mmCIF file with all atom_site columns, C-alpha atoms in Angstrom:
data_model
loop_
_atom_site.group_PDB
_atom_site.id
_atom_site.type_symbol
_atom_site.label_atom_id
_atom_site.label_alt_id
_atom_site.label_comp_id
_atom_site.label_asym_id
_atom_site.label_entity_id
_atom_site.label_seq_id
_atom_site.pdbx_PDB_ins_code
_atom_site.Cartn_x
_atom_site.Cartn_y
_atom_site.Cartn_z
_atom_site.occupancy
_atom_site.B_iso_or_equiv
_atom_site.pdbx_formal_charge
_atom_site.auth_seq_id
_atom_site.auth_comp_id
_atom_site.auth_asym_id
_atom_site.auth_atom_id
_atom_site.pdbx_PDB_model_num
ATOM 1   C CA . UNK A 1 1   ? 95.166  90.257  160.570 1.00 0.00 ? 56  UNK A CA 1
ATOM 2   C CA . UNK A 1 2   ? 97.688  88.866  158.389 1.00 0.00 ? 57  UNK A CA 1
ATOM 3   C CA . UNK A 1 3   ? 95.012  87.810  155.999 1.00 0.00 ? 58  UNK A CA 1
ATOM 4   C CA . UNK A 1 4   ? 93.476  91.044  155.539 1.00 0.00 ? 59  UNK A CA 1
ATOM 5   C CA . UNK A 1 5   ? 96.829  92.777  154.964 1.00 0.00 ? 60  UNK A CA 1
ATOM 6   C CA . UNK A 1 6   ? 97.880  90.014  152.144 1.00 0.00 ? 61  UNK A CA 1
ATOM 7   C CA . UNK A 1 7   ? 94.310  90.056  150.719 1.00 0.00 ? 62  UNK A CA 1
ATOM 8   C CA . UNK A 1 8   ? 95.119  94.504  150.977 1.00 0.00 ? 63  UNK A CA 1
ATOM 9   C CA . UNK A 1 9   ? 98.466  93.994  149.149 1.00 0.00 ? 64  UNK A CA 1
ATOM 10  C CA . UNK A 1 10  ? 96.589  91.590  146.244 1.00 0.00 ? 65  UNK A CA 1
ATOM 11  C CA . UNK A 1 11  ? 94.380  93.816  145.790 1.00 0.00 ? 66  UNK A CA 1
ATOM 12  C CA . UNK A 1 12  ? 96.300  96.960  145.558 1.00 0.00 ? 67  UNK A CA 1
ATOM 13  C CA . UNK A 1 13  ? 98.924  95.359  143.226 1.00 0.00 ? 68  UNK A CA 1
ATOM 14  C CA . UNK A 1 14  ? 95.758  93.981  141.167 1.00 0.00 ? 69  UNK A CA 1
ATOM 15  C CA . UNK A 1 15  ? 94.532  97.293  140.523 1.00 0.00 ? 70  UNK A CA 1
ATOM 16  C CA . UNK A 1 16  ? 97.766  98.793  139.826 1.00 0.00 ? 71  UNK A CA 1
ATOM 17  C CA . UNK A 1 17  ? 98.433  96.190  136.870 1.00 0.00 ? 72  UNK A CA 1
ATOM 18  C CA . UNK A 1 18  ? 94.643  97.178  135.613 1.00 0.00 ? 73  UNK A CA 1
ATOM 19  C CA . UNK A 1 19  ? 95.538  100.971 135.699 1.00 0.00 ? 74  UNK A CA 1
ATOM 20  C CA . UNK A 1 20  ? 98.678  100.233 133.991 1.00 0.00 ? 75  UNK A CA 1
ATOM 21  C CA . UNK A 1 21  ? 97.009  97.789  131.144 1.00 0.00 ? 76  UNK A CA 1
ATOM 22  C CA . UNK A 1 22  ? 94.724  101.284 130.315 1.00 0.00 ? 77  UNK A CA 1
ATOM 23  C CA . UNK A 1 23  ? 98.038  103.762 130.300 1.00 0.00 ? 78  UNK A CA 1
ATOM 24  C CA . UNK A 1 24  ? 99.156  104.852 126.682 1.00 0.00 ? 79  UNK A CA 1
ATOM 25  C CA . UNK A 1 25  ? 102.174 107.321 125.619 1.00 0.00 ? 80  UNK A CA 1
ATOM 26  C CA . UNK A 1 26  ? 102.126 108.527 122.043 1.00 0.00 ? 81  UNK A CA 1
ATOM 27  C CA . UNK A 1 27  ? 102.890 111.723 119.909 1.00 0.00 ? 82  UNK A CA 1
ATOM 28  C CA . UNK A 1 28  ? 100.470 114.383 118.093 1.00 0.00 ? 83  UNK A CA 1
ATOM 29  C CA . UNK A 1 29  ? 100.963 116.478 115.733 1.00 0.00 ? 84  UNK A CA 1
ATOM 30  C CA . UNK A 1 30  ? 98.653  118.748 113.490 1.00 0.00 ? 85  UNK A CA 1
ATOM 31  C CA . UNK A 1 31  ? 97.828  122.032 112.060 1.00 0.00 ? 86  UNK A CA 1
ATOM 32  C CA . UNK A 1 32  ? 96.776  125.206 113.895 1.00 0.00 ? 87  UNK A CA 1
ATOM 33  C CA . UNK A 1 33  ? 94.933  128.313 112.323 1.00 0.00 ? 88  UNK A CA 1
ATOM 34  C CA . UNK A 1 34  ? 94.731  131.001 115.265 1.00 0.00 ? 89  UNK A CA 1
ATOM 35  C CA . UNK A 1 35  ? 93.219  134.464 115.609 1.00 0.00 ? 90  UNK A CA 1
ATOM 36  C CA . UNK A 1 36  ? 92.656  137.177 118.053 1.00 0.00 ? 91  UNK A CA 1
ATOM 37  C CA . UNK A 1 37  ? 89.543  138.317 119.391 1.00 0.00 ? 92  UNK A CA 1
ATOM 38  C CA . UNK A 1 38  ? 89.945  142.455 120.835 1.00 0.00 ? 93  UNK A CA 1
ATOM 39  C CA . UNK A 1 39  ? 88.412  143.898 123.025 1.00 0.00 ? 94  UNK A CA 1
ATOM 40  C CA . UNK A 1 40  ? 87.852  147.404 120.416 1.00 0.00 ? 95  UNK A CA 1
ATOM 41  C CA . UNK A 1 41  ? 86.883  146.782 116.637 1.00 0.00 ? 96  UNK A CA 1
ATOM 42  C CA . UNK A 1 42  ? 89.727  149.013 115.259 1.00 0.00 ? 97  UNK A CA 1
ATOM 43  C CA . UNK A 1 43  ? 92.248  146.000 114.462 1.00 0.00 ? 98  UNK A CA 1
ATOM 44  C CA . UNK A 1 44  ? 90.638  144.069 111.717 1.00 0.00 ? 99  UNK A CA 1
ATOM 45  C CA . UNK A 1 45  ? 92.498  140.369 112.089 1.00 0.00 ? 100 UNK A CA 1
ATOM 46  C CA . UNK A 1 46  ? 93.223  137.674 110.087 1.00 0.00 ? 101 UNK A CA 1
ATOM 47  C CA . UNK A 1 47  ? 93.712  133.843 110.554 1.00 0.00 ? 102 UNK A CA 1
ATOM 48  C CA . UNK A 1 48  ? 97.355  133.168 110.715 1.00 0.00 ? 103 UNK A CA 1
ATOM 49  C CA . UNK A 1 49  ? 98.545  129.317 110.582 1.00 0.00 ? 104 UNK A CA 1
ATOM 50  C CA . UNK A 1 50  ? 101.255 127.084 112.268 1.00 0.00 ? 105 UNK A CA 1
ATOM 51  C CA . UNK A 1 51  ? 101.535 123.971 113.870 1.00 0.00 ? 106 UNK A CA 1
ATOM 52  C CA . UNK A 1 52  ? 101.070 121.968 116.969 1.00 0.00 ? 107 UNK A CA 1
ATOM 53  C CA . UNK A 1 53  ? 103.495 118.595 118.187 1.00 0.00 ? 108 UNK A CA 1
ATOM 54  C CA . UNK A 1 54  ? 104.361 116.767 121.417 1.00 0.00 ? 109 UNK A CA 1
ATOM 55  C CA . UNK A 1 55  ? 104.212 113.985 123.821 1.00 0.00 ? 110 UNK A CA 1
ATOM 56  C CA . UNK A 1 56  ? 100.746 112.866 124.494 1.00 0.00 ? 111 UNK A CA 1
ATOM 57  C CA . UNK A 1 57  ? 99.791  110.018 127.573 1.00 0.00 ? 112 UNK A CA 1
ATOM 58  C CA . UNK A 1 58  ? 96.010  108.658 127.922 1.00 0.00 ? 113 UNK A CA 1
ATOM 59  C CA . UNK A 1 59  ? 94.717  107.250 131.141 1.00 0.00 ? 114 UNK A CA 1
ATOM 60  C CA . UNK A 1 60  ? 91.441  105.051 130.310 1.00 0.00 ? 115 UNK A CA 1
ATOM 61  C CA . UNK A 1 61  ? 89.676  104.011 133.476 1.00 0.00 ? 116 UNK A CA 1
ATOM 62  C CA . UNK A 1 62  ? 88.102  100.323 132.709 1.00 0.00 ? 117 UNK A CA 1
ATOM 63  C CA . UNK A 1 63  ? 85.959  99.340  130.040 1.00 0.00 ? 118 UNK A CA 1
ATOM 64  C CA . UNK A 1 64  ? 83.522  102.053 130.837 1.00 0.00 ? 119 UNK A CA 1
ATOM 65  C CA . UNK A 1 65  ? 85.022  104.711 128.367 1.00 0.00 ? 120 UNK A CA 1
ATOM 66  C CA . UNK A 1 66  ? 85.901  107.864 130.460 1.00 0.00 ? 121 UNK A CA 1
ATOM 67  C CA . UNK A 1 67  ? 89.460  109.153 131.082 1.00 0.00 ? 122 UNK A CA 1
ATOM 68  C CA . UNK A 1 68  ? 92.002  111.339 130.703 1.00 0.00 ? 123 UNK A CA 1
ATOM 69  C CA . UNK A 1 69  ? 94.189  112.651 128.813 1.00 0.00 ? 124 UNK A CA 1
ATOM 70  C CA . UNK A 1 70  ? 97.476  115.511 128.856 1.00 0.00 ? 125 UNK A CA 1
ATOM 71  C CA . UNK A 1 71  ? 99.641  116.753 126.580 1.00 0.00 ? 126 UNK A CA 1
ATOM 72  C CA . UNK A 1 72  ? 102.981 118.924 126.619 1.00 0.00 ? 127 UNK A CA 1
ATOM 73  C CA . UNK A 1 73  ? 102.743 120.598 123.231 1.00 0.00 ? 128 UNK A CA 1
ATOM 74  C CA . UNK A 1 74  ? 105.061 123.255 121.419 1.00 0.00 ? 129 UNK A CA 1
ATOM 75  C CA . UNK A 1 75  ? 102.427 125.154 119.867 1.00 0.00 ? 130 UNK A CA 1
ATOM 76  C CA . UNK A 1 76  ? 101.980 128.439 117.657 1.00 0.00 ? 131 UNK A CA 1
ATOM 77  C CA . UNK A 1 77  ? 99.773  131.123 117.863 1.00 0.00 ? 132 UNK A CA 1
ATOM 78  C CA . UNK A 1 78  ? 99.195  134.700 116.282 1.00 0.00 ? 133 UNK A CA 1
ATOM 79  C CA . UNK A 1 79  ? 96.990  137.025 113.855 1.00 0.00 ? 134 UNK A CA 1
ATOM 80  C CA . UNK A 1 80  ? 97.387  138.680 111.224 1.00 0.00 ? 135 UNK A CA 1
ATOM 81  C CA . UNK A 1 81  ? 96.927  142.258 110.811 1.00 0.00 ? 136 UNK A CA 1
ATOM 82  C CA . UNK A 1 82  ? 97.659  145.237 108.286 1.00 0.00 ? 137 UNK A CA 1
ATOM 83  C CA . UNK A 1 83  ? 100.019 143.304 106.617 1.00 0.00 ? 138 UNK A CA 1
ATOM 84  C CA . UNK A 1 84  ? 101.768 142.117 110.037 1.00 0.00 ? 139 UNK A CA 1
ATOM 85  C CA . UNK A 1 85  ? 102.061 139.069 110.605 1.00 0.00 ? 140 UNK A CA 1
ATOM 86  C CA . UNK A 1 86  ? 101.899 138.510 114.897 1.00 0.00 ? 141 UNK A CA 1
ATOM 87  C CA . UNK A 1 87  ? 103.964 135.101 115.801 1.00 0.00 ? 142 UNK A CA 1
ATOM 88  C CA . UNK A 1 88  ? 104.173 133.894 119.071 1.00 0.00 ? 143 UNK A CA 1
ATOM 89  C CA . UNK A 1 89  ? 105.328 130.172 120.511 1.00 0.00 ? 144 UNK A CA 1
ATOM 90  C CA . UNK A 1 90  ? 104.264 128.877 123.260 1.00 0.00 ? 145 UNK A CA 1
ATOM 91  C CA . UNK A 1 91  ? 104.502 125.347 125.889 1.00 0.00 ? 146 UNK A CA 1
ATOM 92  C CA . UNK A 1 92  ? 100.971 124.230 125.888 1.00 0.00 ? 147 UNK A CA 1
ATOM 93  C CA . UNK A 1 93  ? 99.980  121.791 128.559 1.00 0.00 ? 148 UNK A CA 1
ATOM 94  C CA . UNK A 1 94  ? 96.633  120.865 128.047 1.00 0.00 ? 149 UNK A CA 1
ATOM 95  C CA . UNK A 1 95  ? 94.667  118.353 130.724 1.00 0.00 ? 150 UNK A CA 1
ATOM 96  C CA . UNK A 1 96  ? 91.402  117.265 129.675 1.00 0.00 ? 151 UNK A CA 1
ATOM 97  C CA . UNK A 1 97  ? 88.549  114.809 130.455 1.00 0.00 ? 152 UNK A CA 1
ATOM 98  C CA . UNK A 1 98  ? 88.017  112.066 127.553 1.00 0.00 ? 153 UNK A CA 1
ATOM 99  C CA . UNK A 1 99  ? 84.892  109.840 126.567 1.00 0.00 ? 154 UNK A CA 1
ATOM 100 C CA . UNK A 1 100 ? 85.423  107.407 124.112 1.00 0.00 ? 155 UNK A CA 1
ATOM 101 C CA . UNK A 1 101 ? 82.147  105.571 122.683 1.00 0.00 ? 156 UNK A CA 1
ATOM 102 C CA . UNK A 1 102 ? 83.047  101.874 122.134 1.00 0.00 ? 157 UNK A CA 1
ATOM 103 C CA . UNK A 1 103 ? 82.770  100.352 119.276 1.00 0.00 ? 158 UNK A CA 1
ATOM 104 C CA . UNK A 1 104 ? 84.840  97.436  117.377 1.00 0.00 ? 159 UNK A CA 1
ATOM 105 C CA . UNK A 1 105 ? 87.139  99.444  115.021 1.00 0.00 ? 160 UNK A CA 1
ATOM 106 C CA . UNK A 1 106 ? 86.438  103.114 115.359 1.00 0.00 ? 161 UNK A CA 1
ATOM 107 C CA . UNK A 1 107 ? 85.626  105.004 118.297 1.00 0.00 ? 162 UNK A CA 1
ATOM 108 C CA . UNK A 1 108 ? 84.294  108.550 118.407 1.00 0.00 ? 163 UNK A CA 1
ATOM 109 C CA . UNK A 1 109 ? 85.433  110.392 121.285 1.00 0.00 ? 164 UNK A CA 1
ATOM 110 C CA . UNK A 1 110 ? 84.885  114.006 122.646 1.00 0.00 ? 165 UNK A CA 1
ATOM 111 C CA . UNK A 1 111 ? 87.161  116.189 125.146 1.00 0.00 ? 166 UNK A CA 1
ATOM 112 C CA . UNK A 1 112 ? 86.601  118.695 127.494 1.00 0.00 ? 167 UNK A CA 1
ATOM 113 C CA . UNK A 1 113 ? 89.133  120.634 129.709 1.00 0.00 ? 168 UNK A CA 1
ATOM 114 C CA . UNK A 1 114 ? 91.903  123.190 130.972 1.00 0.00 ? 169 UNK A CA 1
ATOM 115 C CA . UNK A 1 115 ? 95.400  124.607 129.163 1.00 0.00 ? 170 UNK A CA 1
ATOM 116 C CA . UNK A 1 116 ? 97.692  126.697 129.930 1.00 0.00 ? 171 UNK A CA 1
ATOM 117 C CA . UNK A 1 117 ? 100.337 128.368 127.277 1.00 0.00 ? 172 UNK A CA 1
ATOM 118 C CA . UNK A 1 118 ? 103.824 129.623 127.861 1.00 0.00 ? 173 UNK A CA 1
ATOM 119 C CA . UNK A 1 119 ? 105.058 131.804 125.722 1.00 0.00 ? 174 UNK A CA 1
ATOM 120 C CA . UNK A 1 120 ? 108.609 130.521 124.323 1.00 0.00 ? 175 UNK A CA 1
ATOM 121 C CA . UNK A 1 121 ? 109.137 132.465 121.285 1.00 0.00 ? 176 UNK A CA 1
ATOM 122 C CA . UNK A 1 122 ? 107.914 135.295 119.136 1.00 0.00 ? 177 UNK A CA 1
ATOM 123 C CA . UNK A 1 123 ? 107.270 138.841 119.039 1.00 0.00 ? 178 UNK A CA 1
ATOM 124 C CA . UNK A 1 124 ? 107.033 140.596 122.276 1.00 0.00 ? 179 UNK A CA 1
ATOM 125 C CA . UNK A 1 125 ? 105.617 144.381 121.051 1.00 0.00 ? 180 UNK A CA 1
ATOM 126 C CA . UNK A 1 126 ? 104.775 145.723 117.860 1.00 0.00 ? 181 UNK A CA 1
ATOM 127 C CA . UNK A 1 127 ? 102.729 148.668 116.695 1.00 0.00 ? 182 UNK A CA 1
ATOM 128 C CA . UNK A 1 128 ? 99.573  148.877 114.234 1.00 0.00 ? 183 UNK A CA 1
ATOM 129 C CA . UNK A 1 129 ? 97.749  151.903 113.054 1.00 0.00 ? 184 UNK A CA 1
ATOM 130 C CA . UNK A 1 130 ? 94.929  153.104 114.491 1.00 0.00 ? 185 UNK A CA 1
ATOM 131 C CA . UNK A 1 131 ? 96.224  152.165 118.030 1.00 0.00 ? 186 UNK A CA 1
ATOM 132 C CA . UNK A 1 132 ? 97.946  154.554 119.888 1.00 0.00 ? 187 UNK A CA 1
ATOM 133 C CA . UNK A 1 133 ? 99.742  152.071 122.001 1.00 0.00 ? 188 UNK A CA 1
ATOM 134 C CA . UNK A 1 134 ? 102.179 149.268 121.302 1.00 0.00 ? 189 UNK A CA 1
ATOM 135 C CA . UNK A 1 135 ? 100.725 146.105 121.723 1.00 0.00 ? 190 UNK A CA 1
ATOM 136 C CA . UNK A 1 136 ? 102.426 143.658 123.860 1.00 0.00 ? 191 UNK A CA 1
ATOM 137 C CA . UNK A 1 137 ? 101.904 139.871 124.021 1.00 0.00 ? 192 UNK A CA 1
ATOM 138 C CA . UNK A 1 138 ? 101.606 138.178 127.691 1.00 0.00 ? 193 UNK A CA 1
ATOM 139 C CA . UNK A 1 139 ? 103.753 135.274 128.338 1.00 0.00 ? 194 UNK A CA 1
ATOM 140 C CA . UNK A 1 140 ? 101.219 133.038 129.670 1.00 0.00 ? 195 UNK A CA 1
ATOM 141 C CA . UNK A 1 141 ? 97.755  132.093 128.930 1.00 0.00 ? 196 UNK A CA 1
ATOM 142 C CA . UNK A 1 142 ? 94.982  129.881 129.856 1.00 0.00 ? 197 UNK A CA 1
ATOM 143 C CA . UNK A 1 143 ? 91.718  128.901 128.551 1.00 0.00 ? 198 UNK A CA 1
ATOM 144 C CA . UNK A 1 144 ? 89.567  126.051 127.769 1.00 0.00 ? 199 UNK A CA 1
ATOM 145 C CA . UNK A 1 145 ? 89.796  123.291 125.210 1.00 0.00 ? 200 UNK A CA 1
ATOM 146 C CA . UNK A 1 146 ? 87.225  121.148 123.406 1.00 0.00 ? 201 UNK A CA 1
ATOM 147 C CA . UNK A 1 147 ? 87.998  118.231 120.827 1.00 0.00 ? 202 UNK A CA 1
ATOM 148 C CA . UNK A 1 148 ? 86.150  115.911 118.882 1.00 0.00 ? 203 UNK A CA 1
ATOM 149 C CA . UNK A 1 149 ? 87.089  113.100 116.820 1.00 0.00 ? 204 UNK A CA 1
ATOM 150 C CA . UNK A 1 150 ? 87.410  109.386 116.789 1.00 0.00 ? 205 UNK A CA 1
ATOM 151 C CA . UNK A 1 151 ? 90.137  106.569 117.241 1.00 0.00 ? 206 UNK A CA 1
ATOM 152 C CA . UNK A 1 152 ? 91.159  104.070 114.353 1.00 0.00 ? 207 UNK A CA 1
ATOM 153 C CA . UNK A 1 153 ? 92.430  100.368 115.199 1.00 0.00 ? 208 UNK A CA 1
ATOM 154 C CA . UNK A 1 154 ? 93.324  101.409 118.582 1.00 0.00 ? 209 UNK A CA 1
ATOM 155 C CA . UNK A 1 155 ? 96.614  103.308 118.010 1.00 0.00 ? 210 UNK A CA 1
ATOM 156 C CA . UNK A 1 156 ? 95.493  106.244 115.945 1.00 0.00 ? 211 UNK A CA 1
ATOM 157 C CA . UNK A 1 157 ? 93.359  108.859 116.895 1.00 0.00 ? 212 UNK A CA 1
ATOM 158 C CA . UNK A 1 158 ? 92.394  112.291 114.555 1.00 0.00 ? 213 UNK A CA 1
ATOM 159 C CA . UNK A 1 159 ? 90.104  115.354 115.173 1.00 0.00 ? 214 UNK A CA 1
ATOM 160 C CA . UNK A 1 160 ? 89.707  118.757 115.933 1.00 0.00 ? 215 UNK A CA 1
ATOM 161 C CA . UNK A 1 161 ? 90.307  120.686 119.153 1.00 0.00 ? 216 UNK A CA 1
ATOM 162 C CA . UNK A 1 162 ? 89.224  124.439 119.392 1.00 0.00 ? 217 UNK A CA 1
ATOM 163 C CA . UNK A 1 163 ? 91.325  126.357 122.297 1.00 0.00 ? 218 UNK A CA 1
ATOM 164 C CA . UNK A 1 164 ? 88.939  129.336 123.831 1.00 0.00 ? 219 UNK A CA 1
ATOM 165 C CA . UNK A 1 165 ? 91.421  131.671 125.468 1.00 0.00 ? 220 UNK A CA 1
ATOM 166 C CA . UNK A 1 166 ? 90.185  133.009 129.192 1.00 0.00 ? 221 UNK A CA 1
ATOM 167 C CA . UNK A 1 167 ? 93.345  135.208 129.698 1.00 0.00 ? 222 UNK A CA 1
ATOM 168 C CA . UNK A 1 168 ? 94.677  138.444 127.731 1.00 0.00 ? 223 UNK A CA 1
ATOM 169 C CA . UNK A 1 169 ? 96.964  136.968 125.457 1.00 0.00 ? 224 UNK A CA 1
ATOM 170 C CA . UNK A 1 170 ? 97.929  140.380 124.226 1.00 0.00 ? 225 UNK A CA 1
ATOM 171 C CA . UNK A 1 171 ? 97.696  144.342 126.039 1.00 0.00 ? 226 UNK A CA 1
ATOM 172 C CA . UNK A 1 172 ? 98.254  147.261 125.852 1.00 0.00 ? 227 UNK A CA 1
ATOM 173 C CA . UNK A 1 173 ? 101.321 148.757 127.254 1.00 0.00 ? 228 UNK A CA 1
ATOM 174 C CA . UNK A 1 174 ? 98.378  150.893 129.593 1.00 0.00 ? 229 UNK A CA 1
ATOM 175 C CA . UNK A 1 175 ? 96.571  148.790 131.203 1.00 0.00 ? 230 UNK A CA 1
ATOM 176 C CA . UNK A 1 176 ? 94.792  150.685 133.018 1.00 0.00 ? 231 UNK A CA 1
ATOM 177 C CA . UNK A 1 177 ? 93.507  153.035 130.424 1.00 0.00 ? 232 UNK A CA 1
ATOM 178 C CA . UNK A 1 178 ? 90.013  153.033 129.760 1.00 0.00 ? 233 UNK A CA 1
ATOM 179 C CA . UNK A 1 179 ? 91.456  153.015 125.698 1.00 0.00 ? 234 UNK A CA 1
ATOM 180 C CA . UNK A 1 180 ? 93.530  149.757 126.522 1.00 0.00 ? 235 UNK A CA 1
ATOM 181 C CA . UNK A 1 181 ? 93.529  146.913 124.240 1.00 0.00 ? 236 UNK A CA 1
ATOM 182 C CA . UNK A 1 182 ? 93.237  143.458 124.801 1.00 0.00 ? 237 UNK A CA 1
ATOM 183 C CA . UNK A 1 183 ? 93.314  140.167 122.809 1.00 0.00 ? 238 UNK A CA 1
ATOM 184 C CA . UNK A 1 184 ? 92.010  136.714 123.643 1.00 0.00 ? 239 UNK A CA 1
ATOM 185 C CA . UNK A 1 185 ? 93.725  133.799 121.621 1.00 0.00 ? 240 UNK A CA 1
ATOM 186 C CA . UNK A 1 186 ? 90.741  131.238 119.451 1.00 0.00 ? 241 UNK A CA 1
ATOM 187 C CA . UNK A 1 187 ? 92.882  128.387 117.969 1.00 0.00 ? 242 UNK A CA 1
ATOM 188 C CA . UNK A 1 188 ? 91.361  125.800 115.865 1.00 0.00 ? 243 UNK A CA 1
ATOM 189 C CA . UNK A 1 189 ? 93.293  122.914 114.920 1.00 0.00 ? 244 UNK A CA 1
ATOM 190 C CA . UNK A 1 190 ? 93.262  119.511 113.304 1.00 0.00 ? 245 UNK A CA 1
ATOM 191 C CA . UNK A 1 191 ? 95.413  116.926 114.339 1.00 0.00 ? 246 UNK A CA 1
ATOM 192 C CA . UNK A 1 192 ? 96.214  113.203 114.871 1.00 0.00 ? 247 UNK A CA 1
ATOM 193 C CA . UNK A 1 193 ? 97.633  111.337 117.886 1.00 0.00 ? 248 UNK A CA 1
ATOM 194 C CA . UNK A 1 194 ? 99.732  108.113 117.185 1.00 0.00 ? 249 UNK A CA 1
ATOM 195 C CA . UNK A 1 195 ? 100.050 105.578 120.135 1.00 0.00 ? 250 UNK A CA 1
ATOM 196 C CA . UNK A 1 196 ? 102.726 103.344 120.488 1.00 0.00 ? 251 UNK A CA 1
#
């Protein structure tokens, strides 16, 4: 009994060390351009552009390529709109599944998963012709994210992630009218990850 229990411990401790050997912490940064998507044609948007940067960690499991990674990312969003410009920050906490092709020096890799956004920042209501209600923007959202890119000399990795929002990032103060108006976030963004 004793023998199974040390040859238990080894193990454990064994594949604790080989979990830890594939853990990696590093920062990302990068540009977003973001946009609304309504739910009636009569506000005509525009891309509006800010930035994206955080704490990023990477969980690789073996030499097989798949893992994870997460982020916690102070991120901005918006539109633009009849000469408004719509600015909201938000806490993004994205979690997604990673494959990484491997390869000597570079490594493609592609992304897949959920986010959520709270809002931190930014303008709450604000009015724009042709609506007859304010518009308000929620304080959190959640949608799906897919990236694409590839990894330099193991320490760098750029690409581009495109954020597809699920939730009503912005309402109407009626919600329950039938002439309610609601706005799904799309953020594109381009961005690089540097591991340490």
């Amino acid at each position: 009994m004793r023998k199974v229990k040390l040859f238990l411990l080894i193990a454990l401790l064994t594949t604790v060390s080989v979990v830890q050997g594939q853990i990696r912490f590093g920062v990302k940064g990068g540009i977003n351009v973001a946009n609304a998507s309504f739910s009636k044609d009569v506000i005509d948007t525009k891309n509006f552009t800010g930035f994206n940067l955080g704490p990023v960690i990477e969980l690789m499991l073996g030499d097989v390529g798949l893992g994870f990674d997460a982020a916690v990312l102070y991120t901005q969003k918006g539109f633009k709109a009849e000469e408004r410009t719509v600015s909201n920050s938000y806490l993004q906490v994205p979690v997604n599944l990673k494959y990484k092709f491997i390869t000597p020096v570079i490594k493609p890799y592609l992304a897949a998963g959920p986010y959520i956004d709270l809002k931190v920042a930014g303008d709450d209501t604000w009015s724009i012709a042709g609506v007859e209600e304010q518009i308000k923007s929620q304080s959190f959202g959640a949608g799906l994210n897919f990236g694409a890119g590839v990894e330099l000399i193991n320490m760098i990795q750029v690409g581009i992630n495109v954020n597809w929002g699920l939730t009503d990032n912005y309402k109407s103060f009626e919600t329950n009218s039938i002439d309610s108006y609601k706005g799904k976030s799309i953020t594109w963004s381009g961005s690089a990850i540097v591991f340490f």
